[in-house]
Amino acid sequence: MGMESRRSKFISLRCFIFLSLIATHCILFVKTQALGQVDECSALLQFKESFAISKSVSADPLAYPKVSFWTREGDRNRSNCCSWDGVECDEESGHVIGLDLRSSCLRGSINSSNGLFRLVHLQRLDLSDNHFNFSQIPSRFGHDLSSLTYLNLSNSLFSGQIPSEISKLSKLSTLDMSFNYQKVDDSIPLKLTKANMRSLVQNLTAIKQLHLNWVEMYSTVPDILVNASSLTSLQLGGCQLNGEFPVGIFHLPNLEVLSVYSNSNLTGYFPNFNRSNALKNLNVGATNFSGMLPASMGNLQSLNFLDISNCHFYPLVPSSLGNLTQLNYLDMTSFNDVPNNNSTGQLVSEYSLSWIASLTNIYDLPWVHQIQGKIPKFCG
Ligand SMILES: *[C@@H]1O[C@H](CO)[C@@H](O)[C@H](O)[C@H]1NC(C)=O
Ligand SMILES: *[C@@H]1O[C@H](CO)[C@@H](O)[C@H](O)[C@H]1NC(C)=O
Ligand SMILES: *[C@@H]1O[C@H](CO)[C@@H](O)[C@H](O)[C@H]1NC(C)=O
Ligand SMILES: *[C@@H]1O[C@H](CO)[C@@H](O)[C@H](O)[C@H]1NC(C)=O
Ligand SMILES: *[C@@H]1O[C@H](CO)[C@@H](O)[C@H](O)[C@H]1NC(C)=O
Ligand SMILES: *[C@@H]1O[C@H](CO)[C@@H](O)[C@H](O)[C@H]1NC(C)=O
Ligand SMILES: *[C@@H]1O[C@H](CO)[C@@H](O)[C@H](O)[C@H]1NC(C)=O
Ligand SMILES: *[C@@H]1O[C@H](CO)[C@@H](O)[C@H](O)[C@H]1NC(C)=O
Ligand SMILES: *[C@@H]1O[C@H](CO)[C@@H](O)[C@H](O)[C@H]1NC(C)=O
Ligand SMILES: *[C@@H]1O[C@H](CO)[C@@H](O)[C@H](O)[C@H]1NC(C)=O
Ligand SMILES: *[C@@H]1O[C@H](CO)[C@@H](O)[C@H](O)[C@H]1NC(C)=O
Ligand SMILES: *[C@@H]1O[C@H](CO)[C@@H](O)[C@H](O)[C@H]1NC(C)=O
């Protein structure tokens, strides 16, 4: 009897110790979690305080200053920033994992002390269409935000060298740093060295969308891009590229968008395309692309945007282009201006645009009027 009761006392003592251990752990866990979140909320407030709000700096007509509504007034929890406009938290951990401040009228500089870099669990970050006052992109993006899968810093007036640390963001599937240059006349471009471009492509093995329009490179296109097999969209317009475009890029299995327009020193030619090619949008306008348009272009069944204007293609157009029934945009401005070929003007009467009649989705061809009497020859 006594033995029984002593044993049950012993058991309940053990239970008690066990349960209190669990409870302590739970309390500690909840506490650390809440503390982590409180710190992230104050990081967000610090981020907010480093900028002025200026309606005119965002181009989107629907722009509004999301951060103006971020406040702790009357919030005794001091940790409910998950409900703030543009802030996304993980349901289980409570950490801030998404920040969407696209077109949010933010104006000011970002430096490496910014609260942003305390949001170490961020997976999606969109700061596009704001005015970051020609700040350099701090290397802490690469050091501290290593969970990022989506990073959009386009159209936001960053400038200077893109830090090599960006290539540490090995989970990125989208990187957009386009159009930081064109927004205002006196802006300073973003720049990327060839070595950094190479390590970017080498390290970002999950990259699908790589958009670096108007990032100044003054280099050749690294041939390692032919190995970026996850790429669906590659945009390198206006990057001051030169040399020969690696033709293997056209054969990337998932590539739907290829845009290298406005690189007048970029030389290249079109390969033979087969029917498994996924290209939807092809823009080589205002480059030094040349050679024949291959008849196999008719295999680009998904193509809906084609800009081959202001290049140096040989002015004979394969009639198979009439098979591109998905096309709804076609620009062939200056298609006939082949330099050093004197026969251009003389062949005019043989030219025909009959294949264009089969492209029923195209509703406007302003360039056709421009090149009247200098229309590409129908050769098939
Ligand atoms: C960084 O920016 C903050 C404002 O966001 C400013 O108070 C601070 O002085 C800046 N630090 C440096 C080193 O420029
Ligand atoms: C505290 O947080 C909880 C859960 O996020 C919320 O339901 C509650 O309204 C908050 N209380 C105050 C005073 O903000
Ligand atoms: C923009 O940067 C300049 C220096 O580069 C600084 O003097 C100015 O205060 C900054 N403006 C804002 C709004 O941060
Ligand atoms: C980045 O943001 C801009 C809007 O500011 C948007 O137009 C663009 O599509 C975004 N890029 C990507 C790759 O999502
Ligand atoms: C590539 O990413 C790894 C981490 O994933 C990093 O340790 C390495 O420094 C990166 N390399 C470059 C060249 O940035
Ligand atoms: C692409 O990858 C293959 C196999 O991994 C490798 O042999 C080749 O050198 C790579 N190409 C470039 C340009 O790095
Ligand atoms: C093209 O190359 C020439 C000669 O190397 C150079 O002078 C010119 O600035 C380049 N133009 C562009 C737009 O890169
Ligand atoms: C089509 O081209 C791709 C590369 O772009 C290649 O992998 C595939 O084998 C080709 N298919 C045929 C039927 O030739
Ligand atoms: C344009 O391409 C042609 C041959 O395709 C080449 O001879 C010429 O040097 C290129 N021009 C420039 C500016 O790259
Ligand atoms: C268009 O495609 C069909 C098969 O889909 C083919 O028979 C025809 O020859 C093609 N037309 C041209 C002009 O290439
Ligand atoms: C000029 O064009 C004609 C056909 O229109 C072609 O036979 C000739 O080879 C071209 N010459 C050069 C230098 O491209
Ligand atoms: C171009 O053609 C005209 C006559 O049609 C001729 O006078 C001129 O010499 C030719 N120029 C060249 C470079 O062949």
Coordinates of C-alpha atoms and ligand atoms in Angstrom, one line a residue:
M1 CA 0.0 0.0 0.0
G2 CA 2.7 2.5 1.2
M3 CA 4.9 1.3 -1.6
E4 CA 2.1 1.9 -4.1
S5 CA 1.5 5.5 -2.9
R6 CA 5.3 6.2 -2.8
R7 CA 5.6 5.0 -6.3
S8 CA 2.7 7.1 -7.6
K9 CA 4.1 10.1 -5.8
F10 CA 7.4 9.4 -7.5
I11 CA 5.6 9.1 -10.8
S12 CA 3.7 12.3 -10.3
L13 CA 6.9 14.1 -9.3
R14 CA 8.5 12.9 -12.6
C15 CA 5.4 14.0 -14.5
F16 CA 5.6 17.4 -12.8
I17 CA 9.2 17.9 -13.7
F18 CA 8.6 16.7 -17.2
L19 CA 5.6 18.9 -17.7
S20 CA 7.4 21.9 -16.3
L21 CA 10.3 21.3 -18.6
I22 CA 7.9 21.2 -21.6
A23 CA 6.1 24.3 -20.3
T24 CA 9.4 26.2 -19.8
H25 CA 10.5 25.2 -23.3
C26 CA 7.2 26.3 -24.7
I27 CA 7.3 29.7 -22.9
L28 CA 10.9 30.2 -24.0
F29 CA 10.0 29.3 -27.6
V30 CA 7.0 31.6 -27.7
K31 CA 9.1 34.3 -26.1
T32 CA 11.9 34.1 -28.6
Q33 CA 9.4 33.9 -31.4
A34 CA 7.6 37.0 -30.2
L35 CA 10.9 38.8 -29.6
G36 CA 12.0 37.9 -33.1
Q37 CA 8.8 39.3 -34.5
V38 CA 8.9 42.5 -32.4
D39 CA 12.4 43.1 -33.7
E40 CA 11.2 42.6 -37.3
C41 CA 8.3 45.1 -36.6
S42 CA 10.7 47.7 -35.3
A43 CA 13.0 47.0 -38.3
L44 CA 10.1 47.8 -40.5
L45 CA 9.4 51.0 -38.6
Q46 CA 13.1 52.0 -38.9
F47 CA 12.8 51.2 -42.7
K48 CA 9.8 53.5 -42.9
E49 CA 11.5 56.3 -41.0
S50 CA 14.5 56.4 -43.4
F51 CA 12.3 57.6 -46.3
A52 CA 10.2 60.6 -47.2
I53 CA 6.9 60.1 -48.9
S54 CA 6.7 61.8 -52.3
K55 CA 3.7 61.1 -54.5
S56 CA 5.5 62.1 -57.7
V57 CA 8.3 59.6 -57.5
S58 CA 6.2 56.5 -58.5
A59 CA 5.1 56.3 -62.1
D60 CA 2.2 54.0 -61.5
P61 CA -1.1 55.9 -61.4
L62 CA -2.3 53.6 -58.7
A63 CA 0.7 54.3 -56.5
Y64 CA 0.1 55.1 -52.8
P65 CA 2.2 55.4 -49.7
K66 CA 1.6 52.0 -48.0
V67 CA 4.0 52.8 -45.2
S68 CA 2.0 55.8 -44.0
F69 CA -0.5 53.4 -42.5
W70 CA 2.2 51.5 -40.6
T71 CA 1.8 52.5 -36.9
R72 CA 2.0 51.1 -33.4
E73 CA -0.5 53.6 -32.0
G74 CA -2.8 51.7 -29.7
D75 CA -1.2 48.4 -30.4
R76 CA -0.4 46.8 -27.0
N77 CA 0.9 43.7 -28.7
R78 CA 3.6 45.7 -30.3
S79 CA 4.0 42.9 -32.8
N80 CA 1.2 42.9 -35.2
C81 CA 3.1 44.3 -38.2
C82 CA 1.9 41.2 -40.0
S83 CA -1.3 43.0 -40.7
W84 CA 0.4 46.1 -42.2
D85 CA -0.2 46.9 -45.9
G86 CA 2.5 45.3 -48.0
V87 CA 3.8 43.0 -45.2
E88 CA 3.5 39.3 -45.4
C89 CA 4.3 36.9 -42.5
D90 CA 4.8 33.2 -42.3
E91 CA 1.7 31.7 -40.6
E92 CA 3.6 29.3 -38.5
S93 CA 6.8 31.1 -37.5
G94 CA 5.3 34.6 -37.6
H95 CA 8.4 35.9 -39.4
V96 CA 8.2 38.6 -42.0
I97 CA 8.7 36.8 -45.3
G98 CA 7.3 39.2 -47.9
L99 CA 7.5 42.9 -48.4
D100 CA 5.7 44.4 -51.4
L101 CA 6.4 48.1 -51.5
R102 CA 6.1 48.5 -55.3
S103 CA 5.0 52.0 -56.3
S104 CA 4.9 53.2 -52.7
C105 CA 6.1 56.8 -53.2
L106 CA 9.3 56.2 -51.2
R107 CA 12.0 58.7 -51.6
G108 CA 15.4 58.6 -49.9
S109 CA 18.7 56.7 -49.6
I110 CA 19.3 53.1 -48.5
N111 CA 22.5 52.4 -46.7
S112 CA 23.8 49.3 -44.9
S113 CA 22.3 50.4 -41.6
N114 CA 18.8 50.2 -42.9
G115 CA 16.3 48.2 -40.9
L116 CA 15.6 46.3 -44.1
F117 CA 18.6 44.1 -43.5
R118 CA 17.2 42.8 -40.2
L119 CA 14.4 41.1 -42.0
V120 CA 16.5 38.1 -42.5
H121 CA 13.6 35.7 -43.3
L122 CA 12.5 37.7 -46.3
Q123 CA 11.6 35.6 -49.4
R124 CA 10.0 38.2 -51.6
L125 CA 11.0 41.8 -51.8
D126 CA 9.6 44.3 -54.3
L127 CA 10.9 47.9 -54.0
S128 CA 10.3 48.7 -57.6
D129 CA 9.0 52.1 -58.9
N130 CA 10.3 54.2 -56.0
H131 CA 13.1 56.8 -55.8
F132 CA 16.2 55.6 -53.9
N133 CA 18.2 58.7 -54.6
F134 CA 20.9 57.0 -56.6
S135 CA 22.0 54.9 -53.6
Q136 CA 24.4 52.1 -54.3
I137 CA 22.8 48.7 -53.7
P138 CA 24.3 47.7 -50.3
S139 CA 26.2 44.4 -50.2
R140 CA 24.1 43.4 -47.2
F141 CA 21.4 42.4 -49.7
G142 CA 23.6 39.4 -50.5
H143 CA 24.9 38.9 -47.0
D144 CA 21.7 39.1 -44.9
L145 CA 18.8 38.4 -47.2
S146 CA 19.8 34.9 -48.3
S147 CA 16.3 33.5 -48.3
L148 CA 15.2 35.7 -51.1
T149 CA 13.6 34.0 -54.1
Y150 CA 12.1 37.2 -55.6
L151 CA 13.9 40.5 -55.7
N152 CA 12.6 43.4 -57.7
L153 CA 14.6 46.7 -57.6
S154 CA 13.6 47.9 -61.0
N155 CA 12.7 51.5 -61.9
S156 CA 13.9 52.8 -58.5
L157 CA 17.0 55.0 -59.2
F158 CA 19.6 52.8 -57.7
S159 CA 23.1 53.5 -59.2
G160 CA 26.7 52.4 -59.2
Q161 CA 28.2 48.9 -59.2
I162 CA 25.9 46.0 -58.4
P163 CA 27.7 44.3 -55.5
S164 CA 29.2 40.9 -56.2
E165 CA 27.5 39.6 -53.0
I166 CA 24.2 39.5 -55.0
S167 CA 25.4 36.2 -56.3
K168 CA 25.1 34.7 -52.8
L169 CA 21.4 34.9 -53.2
S170 CA 21.4 31.3 -54.6
K171 CA 17.7 30.8 -54.1
L172 CA 16.7 33.6 -56.4
S173 CA 14.3 32.7 -59.1
T174 CA 13.6 36.3 -60.1
L175 CA 16.0 39.1 -60.2
D176 CA 14.9 42.4 -61.8
M177 CA 17.2 45.5 -61.7
S178 CA 15.9 47.0 -64.9
F179 CA 15.3 50.6 -65.8
N180 CA 17.2 52.3 -63.0
Y181 CA 18.8 54.4 -65.6
Q182 CA 16.2 55.8 -67.9
K183 CA 13.8 57.4 -65.5
V184 CA 15.4 60.9 -65.3
D185 CA 17.9 62.5 -67.5
D186 CA 20.6 63.2 -64.9
S187 CA 20.5 59.7 -63.5
I188 CA 23.6 57.5 -63.1
P189 CA 23.4 54.0 -64.4
L190 CA 23.7 50.8 -62.4
K191 CA 26.7 48.8 -63.6
L192 CA 27.7 45.2 -63.6
T193 CA 31.1 43.8 -64.4
K194 CA 31.5 40.8 -66.6
A195 CA 33.0 38.8 -63.8
N196 CA 30.0 39.6 -61.5
M197 CA 27.6 38.7 -64.3
R198 CA 29.3 35.4 -64.7
S199 CA 29.2 34.5 -61.0
L200 CA 25.6 35.6 -60.9
V201 CA 24.7 33.1 -63.6
Q202 CA 27.0 30.5 -62.1
N203 CA 25.6 30.7 -58.6
L204 CA 21.9 31.5 -59.2
T205 CA 21.1 28.0 -60.4
A206 CA 17.3 28.4 -59.8
I207 CA 17.0 31.7 -61.8
K208 CA 14.0 31.9 -64.1
Q209 CA 13.7 35.6 -64.7
L210 CA 16.9 37.7 -65.1
H211 CA 16.0 41.2 -66.0
L212 CA 18.9 43.7 -66.2
N213 CA 17.7 46.2 -68.9
W214 CA 19.8 49.3 -68.9
V215 CA 22.4 48.0 -66.5
E216 CA 25.6 49.1 -68.0
M217 CA 27.9 46.2 -68.8
Y218 CA 30.2 47.2 -71.7
S219 CA 31.1 43.5 -72.2
T220 CA 30.2 40.4 -74.1
V221 CA 27.3 38.2 -73.1
P222 CA 28.8 35.5 -70.9
D223 CA 28.5 32.2 -72.7
I224 CA 27.8 30.5 -69.4
L225 CA 24.2 31.6 -69.9
V226 CA 23.8 28.7 -72.3
N227 CA 23.8 26.6 -69.1
A228 CA 21.1 28.5 -67.3
S229 CA 18.6 25.9 -68.1
S230 CA 15.9 27.2 -65.7
L231 CA 15.7 30.6 -67.5
T232 CA 12.3 31.5 -68.8
S233 CA 13.0 35.2 -69.3
L234 CA 16.3 37.0 -70.1
Q235 CA 16.2 40.7 -70.6
L236 CA 19.4 42.6 -71.4
G237 CA 18.2 45.6 -73.4
G238 CA 20.4 48.6 -73.5
C239 CA 23.3 47.1 -71.6
Q240 CA 26.0 48.3 -74.0
L241 CA 26.8 44.7 -74.9
N242 CA 29.2 43.9 -77.6
G243 CA 30.8 40.9 -79.3
E244 CA 29.0 37.8 -80.5
F245 CA 25.7 36.7 -78.9
P246 CA 26.0 33.0 -77.7
V247 CA 23.7 31.3 -80.1
G248 CA 23.1 28.4 -77.6
I249 CA 20.9 30.8 -75.6
F250 CA 18.2 30.4 -78.3
H251 CA 18.1 26.7 -77.5
L252 CA 17.5 27.1 -73.7
P253 CA 14.6 24.6 -73.2
N254 CA 12.3 26.9 -71.1
L255 CA 13.2 30.3 -72.6
E256 CA 10.0 32.3 -73.4
V257 CA 11.3 35.8 -73.4
L258 CA 14.5 36.9 -75.0
S259 CA 15.1 40.7 -75.2
V260 CA 18.5 42.2 -76.1
Y261 CA 17.2 45.3 -77.9
S262 CA 19.2 48.5 -78.2
N263 CA 22.7 47.0 -78.1
S264 CA 24.1 48.4 -81.3
N265 CA 27.5 46.6 -81.0
L266 CA 26.0 43.2 -80.2
T267 CA 26.5 40.9 -83.2
G268 CA 24.5 37.7 -83.7
Y269 CA 22.4 35.6 -86.0
F270 CA 19.4 33.4 -85.8
P271 CA 19.9 29.6 -85.6
N272 CA 17.6 27.0 -86.9
F273 CA 14.6 26.8 -84.6
N274 CA 12.7 23.6 -84.1
R275 CA 9.1 23.1 -83.1
S276 CA 9.9 22.4 -79.4
N277 CA 11.2 26.0 -79.0
A278 CA 9.2 27.9 -76.4
L279 CA 9.9 31.5 -77.4
K280 CA 7.0 33.9 -77.1
N281 CA 8.7 37.2 -77.1
L282 CA 11.8 37.8 -79.2
N283 CA 13.3 41.3 -79.4
V284 CA 16.6 42.0 -81.1
G285 CA 15.7 45.4 -82.4
A286 CA 18.5 47.9 -82.8
T287 CA 21.3 45.4 -82.5
N288 CA 23.9 44.3 -85.0
F289 CA 22.1 41.0 -85.7
S290 CA 22.5 40.0 -89.3
G291 CA 22.3 37.1 -91.7
M292 CA 19.3 35.4 -93.2
L293 CA 16.1 34.9 -91.3
P294 CA 15.9 31.1 -91.3
A295 CA 12.8 29.5 -92.8
S296 CA 12.6 27.5 -89.6
M297 CA 11.3 30.7 -87.8
G298 CA 8.0 29.3 -89.0
N299 CA 8.4 26.7 -86.2
L300 CA 8.2 29.3 -83.4
Q301 CA 4.6 28.4 -82.8
S302 CA 4.2 30.3 -79.6
L303 CA 5.8 33.5 -80.8
N304 CA 3.5 36.6 -80.2
F305 CA 6.1 39.4 -80.2
L306 CA 8.8 39.9 -82.7
D307 CA 11.0 42.9 -83.1
I308 CA 13.8 42.7 -85.7
S309 CA 13.8 46.4 -86.6
N310 CA 16.9 48.4 -87.2
C311 CA 19.2 45.3 -87.5
H312 CA 21.2 44.2 -90.4
F313 CA 19.3 41.1 -91.5
Y314 CA 19.5 40.2 -95.2
P315 CA 16.3 41.6 -96.7
L316 CA 14.6 38.5 -97.8
V317 CA 11.8 37.3 -95.6
P318 CA 10.9 33.6 -95.5
S319 CA 7.2 33.1 -96.3
S320 CA 7.1 30.7 -93.3
L321 CA 6.7 33.8 -91.2
G322 CA 3.1 33.6 -92.4
N323 CA 2.8 30.5 -90.1
L324 CA 3.4 32.6 -87.0
T325 CA -0.3 32.9 -86.4
Q326 CA 0.1 33.8 -82.7
L327 CA 2.0 37.0 -83.6
N328 CA 0.3 40.1 -82.4
Y329 CA 3.3 42.5 -82.6
L330 CA 5.8 42.7 -85.4
D331 CA 8.3 45.4 -86.0
M332 CA 10.6 45.3 -89.1
T333 CA 11.4 49.0 -89.4
S334 CA 14.4 49.6 -91.5
F335 CA 14.5 46.0 -92.5
N336 CA 15.9 46.8 -95.9
D337 CA 18.6 49.2 -94.9
V338 CA 21.4 46.7 -95.4
P339 CA 24.6 48.7 -95.3
N340 CA 26.9 48.5 -98.3
N341 CA 24.4 46.8 -100.4
N342 CA 23.5 48.9 -103.3
S343 CA 20.8 46.7 -104.7
T344 CA 18.2 47.4 -102.0
G345 CA 16.4 50.1 -103.8
Q346 CA 16.3 48.3 -107.1
L347 CA 14.5 45.2 -105.9
V348 CA 11.5 47.0 -104.6
S349 CA 9.1 46.1 -107.3
E350 CA 9.6 42.4 -106.6
Y351 CA 8.8 42.7 -103.0
S352 CA 5.6 41.5 -101.5
L353 CA 4.0 41.5 -98.1
S354 CA 1.5 38.8 -98.9
W355 CA 2.6 36.6 -96.0
I356 CA 1.6 39.3 -93.6
A357 CA -2.0 38.8 -94.7
S358 CA -2.0 35.5 -92.8
L359 CA -1.0 37.2 -89.5
T360 CA -4.5 37.9 -88.5
N361 CA -3.7 38.9 -84.9
I362 CA -1.7 41.9 -85.9
Y363 CA -3.8 45.0 -85.8
D364 CA -1.2 47.7 -86.4
L365 CA 1.9 47.8 -88.6
P366 CA 3.0 51.5 -88.5
W367 CA 6.4 50.4 -89.9
V368 CA 4.8 49.1 -93.1
H369 CA 3.8 52.7 -94.0
Q370 CA 7.3 53.8 -93.2
I371 CA 8.9 51.3 -95.6
Q372 CA 6.4 51.6 -98.4
G373 CA 8.2 51.0 -101.6
K374 CA 11.0 49.3 -99.6
I375 CA 9.1 46.3 -98.5
P376 CA 10.9 43.0 -97.6
K377 CA 11.1 40.5 -100.5
F378 CA 8.8 37.4 -100.4
C379 CA 11.1 34.5 -101.1
G380 CA 9.3 31.4 -100.6
Ligands
LIG1 C1 22.2 55.7 -43.1 O1 20.9 56.2 -43.3 C2 20.3 56.7 -42.2 C3 18.9 57.2 -42.6 O2 18.2 56.2 -43.2 C4 21.1 57.9 -41.6 O3 20.5 58.4 -40.4 C5 22.5 57.4 -41.3 O4 23.3 58.5 -40.9 C6 23.1 56.8 -42.6 N1 24.4 56.2 -42.3 C7 25.5 56.4 -43.0 C8 26.7 55.8 -42.6 O5 25.4 57.1 -44.0
LIG2 C1 -3.0 41.4 -30.5 O1 -2.7 40.4 -31.5 C2 -3.8 39.5 -31.8 C3 -3.3 38.5 -32.8 O2 -2.4 39.1 -33.8 C4 -4.9 40.4 -32.3 O3 -6.0 39.5 -32.6 C5 -5.3 41.4 -31.3 O4 -6.3 42.2 -31.8 C6 -4.1 42.3 -31.0 N1 -4.4 43.2 -29.9 C7 -4.3 44.5 -30.0 C8 -4.6 45.4 -28.8 O5 -3.8 45.0 -31.0
LIG3 C1 20.0 62.2 -51.7 O1 21.4 62.0 -51.6 C2 22.2 63.2 -51.4 C3 23.6 62.9 -51.4 O2 23.9 61.8 -52.3 C4 21.8 63.8 -50.1 O3 22.5 65.0 -50.0 C5 20.3 64.0 -50.1 O4 19.9 64.5 -48.8 C6 19.6 62.7 -50.4 N1 18.1 63.0 -50.4 C7 17.2 62.2 -49.8 C8 15.8 62.6 -49.9 O5 17.6 61.3 -49.1
LIG4 C1 9.2 44.3 -61.3 O1 8.3 45.4 -61.0 C2 7.8 46.1 -62.1 C3 6.9 47.2 -61.6 O2 7.5 48.1 -60.9 C4 7.0 45.2 -63.0 O3 6.6 45.8 -64.1 C5 7.9 44.0 -63.4 O4 7.2 43.1 -64.1 C6 8.5 43.3 -62.2 N1 9.5 42.3 -62.6 C7 9.3 41.0 -62.5 C8 10.3 40.1 -63.1 O5 8.3 40.6 -61.9
LIG5 C1 27.7 31.3 -54.3 O1 26.8 31.0 -53.3 C2 27.4 30.4 -52.1 C3 26.3 30.2 -51.1 O2 25.2 29.6 -51.7 C4 28.4 31.4 -51.5 O3 29.0 30.7 -50.5 C5 29.4 31.7 -52.6 O4 30.3 32.7 -52.1 C6 28.7 32.3 -53.8 N1 29.7 32.6 -54.8 C7 29.8 33.8 -55.3 C8 30.9 33.9 -56.4 O5 29.2 34.7 -54.9
LIG6 C1 28.0 24.2 -69.4 O1 27.9 23.0 -68.6 C2 28.7 21.9 -69.2 C3 28.4 20.7 -68.3 O2 28.1 21.0 -67.0 C4 30.1 22.3 -69.2 O3 30.9 21.2 -69.7 C5 30.3 23.5 -70.0 O4 31.7 23.9 -69.9 C6 29.5 24.6 -69.5 N1 29.5 25.7 -70.4 C7 30.0 26.9 -70.1 C8 30.0 28.0 -71.1 O5 30.3 27.2 -68.9
LIG7 C1 30.4 50.5 -80.2 O1 31.7 50.2 -80.3 C2 32.5 51.3 -80.7 C3 33.9 50.8 -81.0 O2 34.3 49.9 -80.1 C4 32.5 52.3 -79.6 O3 33.2 53.5 -80.0 C5 31.0 52.7 -79.3 O4 30.9 53.6 -78.3 C6 30.2 51.5 -79.1 N1 28.8 51.9 -79.0 C7 28.0 51.4 -78.1 C8 26.6 52.0 -78.1 O5 28.3 50.6 -77.3
LIG8 C1 15.0 20.9 -80.7 O1 15.9 21.7 -80.1 C2 16.2 21.4 -78.8 C3 17.2 22.5 -78.3 O2 16.7 23.7 -78.6 C4 16.8 20.1 -78.7 O3 17.1 19.7 -77.3 C5 15.8 19.1 -79.2 O4 16.4 17.8 -79.3 C6 15.4 19.5 -80.6 N1 14.4 18.6 -81.1 C7 14.4 18.1 -82.3 C8 13.2 17.2 -82.6 O5 15.3 18.3 -83.1
LIG9 C1 28.4 43.9 -87.1 O1 28.4 42.6 -87.6 C2 29.3 42.5 -88.7 C3 29.2 41.1 -89.3 O2 28.1 40.4 -88.8 C4 30.7 42.7 -88.3 O3 31.6 42.6 -89.4 C5 30.8 44.1 -87.7 O4 32.1 44.4 -87.2 C6 29.8 44.3 -86.6 N1 29.8 45.7 -86.1 C7 29.8 46.0 -84.9 C8 29.8 47.5 -84.5 O5 29.9 45.2 -84.0
LIG10 C1 3.2 26.2 -92.5 O1 3.1 25.0 -91.7 C2 2.6 23.9 -92.4 C3 2.5 22.8 -91.4 O2 2.1 23.1 -90.2 C4 3.5 23.6 -93.5 O3 2.8 22.5 -94.3 C5 3.6 24.8 -94.4 O4 4.5 24.5 -95.4 C6 4.1 26.0 -93.6 N1 4.2 27.1 -94.5 C7 5.3 27.7 -94.7 C8 5.1 28.9 -95.7 O5 6.3 27.4 -94.2
LIG11 C1 23.4 42.6 -102.0 O1 22.1 42.0 -102.2 C2 22.0 41.1 -103.3 C3 20.6 40.6 -103.4 O2 19.7 41.6 -103.2 C4 22.9 39.9 -103.0 O3 22.9 39.1 -104.1 C5 24.3 40.4 -102.7 O4 25.1 39.3 -102.3 C6 24.3 41.4 -101.6 N1 25.7 41.9 -101.4 C7 26.2 42.0 -100.2 C8 27.6 42.6 -100.1 O5 25.6 41.7 -99.2
LIG12 C1 25.2 51.9 -106.5 O1 24.4 51.9 -107.6 C2 24.5 53.1 -108.4 C3 23.6 53.1 -109.6 O2 22.5 52.3 -109.3 C4 26.0 53.3 -108.8 O3 26.1 54.5 -109.5 C5 26.9 53.2 -107.7 O4 28.2 53.2 -108.1 C6 26.6 51.9 -106.8 N1 27.5 51.9 -105.7 C7 28.1 50.9 -105.2 C8 28.9 51.0 -104.0 O5 28.1 49.8 -105.8

